XYZ file of C-alpha atoms in Angstrom:
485
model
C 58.781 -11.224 34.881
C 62.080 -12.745 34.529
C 64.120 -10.156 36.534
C 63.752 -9.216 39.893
C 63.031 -5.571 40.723
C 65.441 -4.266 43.635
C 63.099 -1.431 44.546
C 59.679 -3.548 44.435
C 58.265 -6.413 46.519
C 60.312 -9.229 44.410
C 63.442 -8.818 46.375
C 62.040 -10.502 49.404
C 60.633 -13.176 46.936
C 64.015 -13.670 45.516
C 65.524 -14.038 48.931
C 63.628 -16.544 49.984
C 64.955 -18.451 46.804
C 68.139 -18.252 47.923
C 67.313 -18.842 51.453
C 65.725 -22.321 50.598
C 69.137 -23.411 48.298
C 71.435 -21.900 50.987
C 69.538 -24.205 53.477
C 69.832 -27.160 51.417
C 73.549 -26.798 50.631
C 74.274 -26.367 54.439
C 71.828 -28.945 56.083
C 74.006 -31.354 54.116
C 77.185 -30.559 56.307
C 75.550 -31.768 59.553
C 72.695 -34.069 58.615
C 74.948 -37.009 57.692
C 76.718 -37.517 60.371
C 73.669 -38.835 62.382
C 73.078 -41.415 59.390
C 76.490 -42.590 59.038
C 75.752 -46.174 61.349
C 73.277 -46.980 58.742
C 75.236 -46.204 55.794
C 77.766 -48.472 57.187
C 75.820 -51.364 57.591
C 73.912 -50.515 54.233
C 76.922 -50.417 51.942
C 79.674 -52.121 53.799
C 81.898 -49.022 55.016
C 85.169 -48.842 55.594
C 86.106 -46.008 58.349
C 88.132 -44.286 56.130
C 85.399 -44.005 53.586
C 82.780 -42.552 55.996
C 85.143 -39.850 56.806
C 85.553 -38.914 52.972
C 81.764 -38.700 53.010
C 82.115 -35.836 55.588
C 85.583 -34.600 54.265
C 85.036 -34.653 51.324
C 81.817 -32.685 50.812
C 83.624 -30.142 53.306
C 86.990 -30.167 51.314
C 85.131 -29.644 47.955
C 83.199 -26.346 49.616
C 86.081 -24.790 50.860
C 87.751 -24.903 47.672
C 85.375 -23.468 45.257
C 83.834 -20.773 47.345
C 86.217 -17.646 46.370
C 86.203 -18.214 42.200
C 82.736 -18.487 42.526
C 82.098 -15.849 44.180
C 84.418 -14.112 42.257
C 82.764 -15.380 38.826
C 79.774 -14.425 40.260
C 80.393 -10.918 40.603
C 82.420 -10.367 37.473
C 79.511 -12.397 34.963
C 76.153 -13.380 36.466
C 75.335 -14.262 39.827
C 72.128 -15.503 38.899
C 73.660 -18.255 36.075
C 76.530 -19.415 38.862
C 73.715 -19.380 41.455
C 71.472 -21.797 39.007
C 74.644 -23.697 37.788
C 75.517 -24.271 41.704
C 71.872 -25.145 42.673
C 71.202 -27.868 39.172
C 74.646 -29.695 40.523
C 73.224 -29.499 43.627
C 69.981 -31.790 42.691
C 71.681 -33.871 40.412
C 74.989 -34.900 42.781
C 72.298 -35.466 45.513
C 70.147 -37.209 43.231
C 73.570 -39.790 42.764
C 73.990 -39.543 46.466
C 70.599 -41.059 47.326
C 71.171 -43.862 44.406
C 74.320 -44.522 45.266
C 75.079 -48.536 44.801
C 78.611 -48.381 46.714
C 80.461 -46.185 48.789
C 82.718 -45.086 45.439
C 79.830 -43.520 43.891
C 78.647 -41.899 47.648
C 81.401 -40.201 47.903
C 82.073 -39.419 44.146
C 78.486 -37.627 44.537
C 79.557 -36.421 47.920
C 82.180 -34.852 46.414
C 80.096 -32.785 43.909
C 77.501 -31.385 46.041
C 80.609 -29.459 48.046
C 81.357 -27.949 44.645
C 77.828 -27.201 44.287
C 77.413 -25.648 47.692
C 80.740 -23.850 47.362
C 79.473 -22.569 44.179
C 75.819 -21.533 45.046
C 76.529 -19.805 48.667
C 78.608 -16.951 47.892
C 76.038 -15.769 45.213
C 73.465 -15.381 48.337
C 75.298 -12.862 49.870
C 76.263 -10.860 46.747
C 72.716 -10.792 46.115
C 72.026 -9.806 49.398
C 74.241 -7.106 48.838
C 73.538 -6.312 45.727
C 69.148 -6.294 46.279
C 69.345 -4.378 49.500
C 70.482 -1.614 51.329
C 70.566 0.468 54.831
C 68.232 -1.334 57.055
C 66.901 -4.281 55.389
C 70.259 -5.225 54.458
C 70.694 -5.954 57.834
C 67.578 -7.745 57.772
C 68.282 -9.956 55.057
C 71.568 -11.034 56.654
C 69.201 -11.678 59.530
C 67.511 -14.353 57.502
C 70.556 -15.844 56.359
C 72.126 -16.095 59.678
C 69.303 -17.556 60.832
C 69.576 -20.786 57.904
C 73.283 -21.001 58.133
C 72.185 -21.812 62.747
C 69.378 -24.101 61.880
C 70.275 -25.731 59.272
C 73.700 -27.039 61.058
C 72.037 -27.360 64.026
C 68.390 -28.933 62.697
C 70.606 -31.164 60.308
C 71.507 -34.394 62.874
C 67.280 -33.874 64.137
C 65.958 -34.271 60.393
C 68.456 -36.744 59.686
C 67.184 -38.933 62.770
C 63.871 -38.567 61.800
C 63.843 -39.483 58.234
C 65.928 -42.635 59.130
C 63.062 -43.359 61.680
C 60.551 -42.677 59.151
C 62.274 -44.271 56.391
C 64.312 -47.168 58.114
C 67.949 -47.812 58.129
C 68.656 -49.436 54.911
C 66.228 -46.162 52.960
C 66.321 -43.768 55.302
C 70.183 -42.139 54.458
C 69.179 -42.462 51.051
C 65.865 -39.963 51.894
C 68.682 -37.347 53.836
C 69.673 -36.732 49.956
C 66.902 -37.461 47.542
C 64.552 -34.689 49.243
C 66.604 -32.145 48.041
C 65.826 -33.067 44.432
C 62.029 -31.586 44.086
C 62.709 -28.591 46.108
C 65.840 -28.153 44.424
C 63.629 -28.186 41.269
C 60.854 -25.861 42.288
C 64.016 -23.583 43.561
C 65.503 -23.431 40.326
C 62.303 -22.385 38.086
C 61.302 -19.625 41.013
C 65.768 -18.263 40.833
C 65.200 -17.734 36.748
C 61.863 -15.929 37.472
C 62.751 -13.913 40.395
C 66.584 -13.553 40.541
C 68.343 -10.124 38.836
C 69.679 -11.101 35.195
C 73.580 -9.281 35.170
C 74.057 -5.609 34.438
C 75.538 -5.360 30.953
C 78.780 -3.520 31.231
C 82.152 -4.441 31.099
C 83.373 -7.564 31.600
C 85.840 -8.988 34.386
C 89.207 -11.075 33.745
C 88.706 -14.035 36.058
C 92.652 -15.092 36.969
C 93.299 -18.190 36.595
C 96.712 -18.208 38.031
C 95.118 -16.930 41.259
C 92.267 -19.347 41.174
C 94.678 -22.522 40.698
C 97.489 -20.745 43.680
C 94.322 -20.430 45.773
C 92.731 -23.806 45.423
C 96.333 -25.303 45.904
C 97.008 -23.211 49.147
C 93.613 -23.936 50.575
C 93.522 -27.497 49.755
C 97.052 -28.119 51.653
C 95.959 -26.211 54.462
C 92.714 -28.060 55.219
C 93.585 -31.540 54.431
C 95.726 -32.026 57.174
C 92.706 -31.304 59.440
C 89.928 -33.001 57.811
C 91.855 -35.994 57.247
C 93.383 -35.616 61.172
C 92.093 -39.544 62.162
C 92.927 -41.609 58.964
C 96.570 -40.168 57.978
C 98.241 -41.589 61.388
C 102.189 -39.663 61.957
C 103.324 -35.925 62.183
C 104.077 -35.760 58.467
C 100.629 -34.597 57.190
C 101.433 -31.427 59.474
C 104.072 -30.457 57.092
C 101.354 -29.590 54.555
C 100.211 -26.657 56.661
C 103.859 -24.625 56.019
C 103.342 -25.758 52.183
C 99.906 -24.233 52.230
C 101.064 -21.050 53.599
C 103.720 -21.040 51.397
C 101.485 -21.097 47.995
C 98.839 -18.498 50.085
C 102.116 -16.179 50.363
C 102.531 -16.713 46.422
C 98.729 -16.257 45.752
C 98.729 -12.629 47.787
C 101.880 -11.750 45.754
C 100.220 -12.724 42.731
C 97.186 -10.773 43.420
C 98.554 -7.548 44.448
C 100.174 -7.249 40.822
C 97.111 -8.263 39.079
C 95.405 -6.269 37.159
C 91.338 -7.802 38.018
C 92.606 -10.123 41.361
C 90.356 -12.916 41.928
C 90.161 -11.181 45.824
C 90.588 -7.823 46.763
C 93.014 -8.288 49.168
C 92.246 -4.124 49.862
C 88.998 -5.712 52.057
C 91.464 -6.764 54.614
C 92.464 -2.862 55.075
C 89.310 -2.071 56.348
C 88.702 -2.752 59.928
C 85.310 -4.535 59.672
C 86.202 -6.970 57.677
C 89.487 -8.149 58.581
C 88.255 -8.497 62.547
C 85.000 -9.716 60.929
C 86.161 -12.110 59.214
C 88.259 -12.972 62.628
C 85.449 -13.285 64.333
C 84.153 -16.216 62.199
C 87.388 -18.162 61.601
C 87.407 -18.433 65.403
C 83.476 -19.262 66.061
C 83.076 -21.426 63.442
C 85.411 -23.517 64.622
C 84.370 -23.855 67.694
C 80.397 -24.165 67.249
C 79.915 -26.481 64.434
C 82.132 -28.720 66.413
C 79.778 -28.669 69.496
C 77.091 -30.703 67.366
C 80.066 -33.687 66.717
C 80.725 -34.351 69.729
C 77.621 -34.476 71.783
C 76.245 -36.715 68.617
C 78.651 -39.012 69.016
C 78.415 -38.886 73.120
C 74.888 -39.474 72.654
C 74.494 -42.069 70.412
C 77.796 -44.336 70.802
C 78.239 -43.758 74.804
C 74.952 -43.318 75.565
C 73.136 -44.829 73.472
C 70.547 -42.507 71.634
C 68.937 -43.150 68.474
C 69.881 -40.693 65.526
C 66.148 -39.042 66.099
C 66.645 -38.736 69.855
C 70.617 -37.460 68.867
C 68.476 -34.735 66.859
C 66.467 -34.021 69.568
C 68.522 -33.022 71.892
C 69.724 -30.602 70.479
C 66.599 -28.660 69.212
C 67.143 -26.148 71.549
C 70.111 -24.791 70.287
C 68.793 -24.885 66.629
C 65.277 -23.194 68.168
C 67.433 -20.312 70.178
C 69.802 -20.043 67.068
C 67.003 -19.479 64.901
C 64.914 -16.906 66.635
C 67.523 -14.447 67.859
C 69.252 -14.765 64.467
C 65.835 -12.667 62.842
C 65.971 -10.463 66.032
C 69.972 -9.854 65.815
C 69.341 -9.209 62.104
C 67.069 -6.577 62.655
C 68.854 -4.649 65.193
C 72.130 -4.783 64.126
C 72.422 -1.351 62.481
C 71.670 0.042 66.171
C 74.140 -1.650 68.580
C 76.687 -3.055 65.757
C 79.846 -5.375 67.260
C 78.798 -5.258 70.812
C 75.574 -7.317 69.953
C 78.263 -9.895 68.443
C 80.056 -8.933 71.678
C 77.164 -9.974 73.843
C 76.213 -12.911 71.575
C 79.580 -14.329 72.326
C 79.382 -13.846 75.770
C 75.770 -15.511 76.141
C 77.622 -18.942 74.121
C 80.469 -18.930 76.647
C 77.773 -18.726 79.372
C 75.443 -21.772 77.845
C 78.287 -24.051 76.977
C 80.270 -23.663 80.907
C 76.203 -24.016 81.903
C 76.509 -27.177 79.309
C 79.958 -28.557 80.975
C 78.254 -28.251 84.611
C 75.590 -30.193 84.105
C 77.114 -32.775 82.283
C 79.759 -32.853 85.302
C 76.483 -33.501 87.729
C 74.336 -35.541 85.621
C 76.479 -37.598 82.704
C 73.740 -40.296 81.978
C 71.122 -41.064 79.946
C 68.926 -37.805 81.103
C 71.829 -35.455 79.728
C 69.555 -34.152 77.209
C 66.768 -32.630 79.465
C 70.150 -31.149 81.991
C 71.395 -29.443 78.669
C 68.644 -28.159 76.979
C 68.666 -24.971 78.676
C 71.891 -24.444 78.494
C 71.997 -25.288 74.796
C 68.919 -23.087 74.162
C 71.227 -20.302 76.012
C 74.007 -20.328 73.490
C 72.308 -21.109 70.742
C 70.237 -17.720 71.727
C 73.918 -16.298 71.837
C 74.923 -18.215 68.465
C 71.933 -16.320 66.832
C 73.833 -12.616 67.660
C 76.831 -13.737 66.712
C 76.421 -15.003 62.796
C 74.323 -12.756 61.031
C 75.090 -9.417 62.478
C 78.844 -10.631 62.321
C 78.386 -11.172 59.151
C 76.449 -7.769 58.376
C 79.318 -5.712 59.690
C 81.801 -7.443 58.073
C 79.997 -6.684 54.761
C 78.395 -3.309 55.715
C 81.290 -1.614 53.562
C 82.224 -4.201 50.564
C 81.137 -2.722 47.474
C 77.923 -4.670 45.783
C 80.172 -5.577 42.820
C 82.351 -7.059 44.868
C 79.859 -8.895 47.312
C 80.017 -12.475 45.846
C 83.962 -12.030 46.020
C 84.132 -10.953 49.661
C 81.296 -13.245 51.213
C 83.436 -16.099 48.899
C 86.820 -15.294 51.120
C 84.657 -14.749 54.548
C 83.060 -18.291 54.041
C 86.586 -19.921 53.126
C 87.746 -18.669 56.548
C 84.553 -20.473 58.119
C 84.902 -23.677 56.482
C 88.508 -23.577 57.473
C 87.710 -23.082 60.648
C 85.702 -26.004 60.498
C 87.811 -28.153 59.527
C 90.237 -27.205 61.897
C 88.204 -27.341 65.220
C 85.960 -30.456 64.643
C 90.261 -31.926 64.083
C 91.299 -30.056 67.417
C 88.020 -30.801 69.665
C 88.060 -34.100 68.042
C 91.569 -34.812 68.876
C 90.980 -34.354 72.663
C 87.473 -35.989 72.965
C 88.898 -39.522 71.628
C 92.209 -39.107 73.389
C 90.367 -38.705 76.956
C 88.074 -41.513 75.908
C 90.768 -43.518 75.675
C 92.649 -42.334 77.846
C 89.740 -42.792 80.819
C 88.934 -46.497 79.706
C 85.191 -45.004 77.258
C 84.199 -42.301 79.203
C 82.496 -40.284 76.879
C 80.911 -37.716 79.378
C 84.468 -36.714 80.339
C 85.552 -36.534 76.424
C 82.541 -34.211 75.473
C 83.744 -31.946 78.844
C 87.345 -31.998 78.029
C 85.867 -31.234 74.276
C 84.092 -28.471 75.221
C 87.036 -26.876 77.130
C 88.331 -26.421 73.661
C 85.020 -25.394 71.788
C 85.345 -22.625 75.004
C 88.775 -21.879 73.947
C 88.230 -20.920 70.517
C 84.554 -18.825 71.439
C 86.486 -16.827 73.957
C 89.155 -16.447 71.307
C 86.396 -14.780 69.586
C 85.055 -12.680 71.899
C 88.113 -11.272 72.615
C 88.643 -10.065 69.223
C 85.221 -8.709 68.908
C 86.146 -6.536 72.187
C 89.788 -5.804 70.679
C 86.936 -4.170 67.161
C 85.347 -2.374 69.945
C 88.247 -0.507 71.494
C 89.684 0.191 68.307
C 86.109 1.749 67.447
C 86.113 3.979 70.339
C 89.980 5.514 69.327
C 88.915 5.653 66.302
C 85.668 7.524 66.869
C 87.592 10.323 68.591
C 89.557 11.207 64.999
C 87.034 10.913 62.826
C 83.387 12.605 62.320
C 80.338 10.854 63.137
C 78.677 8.474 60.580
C 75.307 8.742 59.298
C 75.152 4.998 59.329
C 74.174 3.227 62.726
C 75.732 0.584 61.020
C 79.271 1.822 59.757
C 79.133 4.020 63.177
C 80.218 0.244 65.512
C 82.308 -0.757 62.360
C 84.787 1.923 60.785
C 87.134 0.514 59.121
C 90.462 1.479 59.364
C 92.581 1.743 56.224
C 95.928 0.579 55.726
C-alpha cells in the first residue's frame, strides 16, 4: 500500500492529496491580504513590512518553482512533494506564532519556498498518473483549486478574523494549515507513486543559480513597485534579461538542462504558456483592488470584502470541472470563449460600478463577477491542459515548473501595473476609490484582451497548420499542434 497504482482506483485518491496541498499553498497568496489591518495593529507594522508579507511569500514561489520541478522529475516527485508540503506546516506553524513582524515574514518567506516547491510536483503527477481523457479531467480539478482558492482566499480570511477576532484571527489564516497539512502528508506517502528506478538526472546547478538570479531581478522591481520610490529599480529588469539571455545560452549546451528550452518549439506550449503570463496578470489583480475599494473606501469588513466576491470564486469553480472535462473536444477555442466571457463580466463589472459606486456595489457586481469568473473557469485548466497535452511525463514537473514561473511573474507584474493606476487616480481625484478600481480595471481589461488575442492568433495558426498535416487521433492535440522550430 505505499505506492499508488496508475491503472487502479488510487490515482484519483492520490489526486485529491495533491489537490488539498495545492489548495493550501495557493489560498495563502490571497487570504492575507484581507487580514493585513489586523496584523498591523496586532504587531505594530510598518508599511513596508506588510508588503514583504505579500512580496515576499510571492518572490520566494517564483523562484523555486523550475528546480523543483526539475528535481522532481529527475529524483522523486513524491519526496520533493512531501519535503515541499512538511515546510509548508512548519513555516505556517511560525507564521501563526509569530511574536514580531521579523519572524512573520521570515516564516512568510519559507512557505513561498514551500509552495514553489510542492506545486510543480502536482502537475507532473498529473501527468505522469493519467492519460487521454482524464488527464484532462484532472487538470479540471486543478484549475478549479488554483480559481477558488485565490478567489475564496480574502472570504475565509474575513471569516476566520470574524470568528477568531482581530488580535487571533490572522494568526488562525496560518495555523489551520498545520493538521490538514499533517493528515496530507501521511495520505502523499501512502498513496503517491514512489520514483521509477532508472537512471539518474544531473540537476545543473549553474542553470539553477543563472535562473534564480534572472528571475529574482526581474520580479523585484514589480513586487517591490510602492516601497523603492525613483526610476532606478527599473534598471533591474534589463539586468534580469541579461542573466535569462546567459541562462538560455547555458542551457542549450548542457548536457541534462534544468528546462527544456525544446518545449518552447512546440506551438502549445509556447502560446500556452502566453496565454497565462497575460491572464494571470490581469485576474489575480482584480481581487486587490476591489478588496481594497471595499474595505478602505467603502468601508467593508474583511468577511463582507470576502463576500463579495463569492461569485467569482463560485463561477470559477464550477466551470473549471466542466472546462476540464470537455477540453479534449473543443481545445483553445473553449480558452478562446473563456476569455471572451471575462472581458464581458469585468466591462459588465466597470458599468455598474460607473452607475452605482456606493456601499451596494457588491449586489451591482455579483453578476457580473459570477460572469467572468464562469469565463475564468475555461480559461485555467484547459489552458493549462493544452499547454501540457504534449510535454513528455518525465518532463512534467519541469514544464508545469517554467509555466507557473510565467504566472507568478505575471503576478507580480500586473497587481504593480493595475496597482500603479488605481492609487495614482485616487490621488489624483482627491480618494475616489470607485474611479481607481474603474481606471484599474481598464488595465486588468488590457492584459485579458491581450490574452485573448493570442489564444485567437493559436487558433489561426491551427487552422494553416491543419491543412499540411494529417489529422490527429487526439481531440486534444487536434486544437493544439505544435509547431516545431
Amino acid at each position: 500500500m505505499g505506492t499508488a497504482d496508475p491503472a487502479g482506483r488510487h490515482r484519483w485518491q492520490a489526486l485529491a492529496v495533491c489537490l488539498v496541498a495545492a489548495f493550501m499553498t495557493l489560498l495563502d497568496v490571497s487570504i492575507v491580504n484581507v487580514a493585513l489591518p489586523a496584523i498591523k495593529s496586532g504587531l505594530d507594522a510598518s508599511e513596508a513590512q506588510l508588503q514583504w508579507i505579500l512580496s515576499g511569500y510571492a518572490l520566494t514561489f517564483g523562484l523555486v518553482l523550475v528546480p523543483a520541478g526539475r528535481l522532481g522529475d529527475a529524483r522523486s516527485r513524491r519526496a520533493v512533494f512531501m519535503t515541499g508540503l512538511a515546510l509548508f506546516v512548519g513555516s505556517s506553524a511560525l507564521a501563526g506564532l509569530a511574536p514580531g513582524m521579523g519572524w512573520l515574514v521570515f516564516a512568510r518567506l519559507l512557505q513561498g519556498i514551500a509552495g514553489g516547491v510542492l506545486n510543480p510536483q502536482v502537475a507532473g503527477l498529473i501527468q505522469q498518473l493519467f492519460r487521454g481523457a482524464e488527464r484532462g479531467r484532472a487538470f479540471g480539478a486543478l484549475g478549479a483549486v488554483i480559481g477558488i482558492a485565490t478567489a475564496v482566499g480574502p472570504l475565509l480570511g474575513g471569516a476566520l478574523i470574524a470568528l477568531a477576532g482581530p488580535d487571533h484571527g490572522w494568526r488562525w489564516i496560518f495555523l489551520v494549515n498545520v493538521p490538514v497539512g499533517l493528515v496530507a502528508l501521511v495520505l502523499a506517502r501512502r498513496l503517491l507513486p514512489a520514483p521509477v528506478r532508472g537512471e539518474r538526472q544531473g540537476l545543473d546547478p549553474v542553470g539553477v543559480v543563472l535562473l534564480g538570479v534572472g528571475v529574482l531581478a526581474v520580479m523585484l522591481p514589480f513586487l517591490q513597485e510602492r516601497e523603492w520610490h525613483g526610476p532606478a529599480k527599473w534598471l533591474l529588469l534589463p539586468a534580469g534579461a541579461l542573466v535569462l539571455a546567459a541562462f538560455v545560452a547555458w542551457e542549450r549546451r548542457h548536457r541534462s538542462p534544468l528546462a527544456d528550452l525544446g518545449l518552447f518549439t512546440m506551438r502549445s506550449y509556447a502560446l500556452g504558456a502566453g496565454i497565462a503570463l497575460l491572464y494571470f496578470a490581469g485576474f489575480t489583480a482584480i481581487f486587490f483592488i476591489f478588496t481594497l475599494y471595499l474595505q478602505n473606501g467603502l468601508g467593508y469588513s474583511a468577511l463582507g470584502a470576502g463576500l463579495a466576491i463569492t461569485p467569482f470564486a463560485l463561477g470559477s469553480g464550477a466551470a473549471s470541472t466542466v472546462g476540464g472535462r470537455v477540453v479534449a473536444r473543443y481545445g483553445r477555442p473553449l480558452v478562446a470563449a473563456g476569455l471572451g466571457l471575462v472581458l464581458a463580466g469585468l466591462v459588465a463589472a466597470w458599468i455598474a460600478v460607473e452607475v452605482h459606486p456606493g456601499p451596494g456595489v457588491a449586489w451591482v457586481t455579483a453578476v457580473p463577477l459570477l460572469v467572468a469568473g464562469v469565463g475564468s473557469g475555461l480559461v485555467i485548466a484547459p489552458n493549462q491542459t493544452i499547454t501540457l497535452s504534449e510535454v513528455p511525463p518525465a518532463q512534467g514537473g519541469s514544464a508545469a515548473g517554467m509555466l507557473q514561473t510565467g504566472q507568478r511573474v505575471g503576478t507580480a507584474a500586473g497587481i504593480a501595473a493595475v496597482g500603479a493606476m488605481f492609487f495614482a487616480t485616487i490621488a489624483g481625484t482627491g480618494g475616489d476609490w470607485a474611479a481607481g478600481f474603474r481606471h484599474g480595471l481598464l488595465v486588468i481589461l488590457g492584459l485579458v484582451f491581450a490574452a485573448l488575442l493570442t489564444a485567437l492568433a493559436d487558433l489561426v495558426l491551427g487552422r494553416r497548420g491543419a491543412s499540411r498535416v494529417p489529422p490527429s487521433t487526439s481531440p486534444e492535440r487536434r486544437h493544439s499542434r505544435p509547431r516545431r522550430g
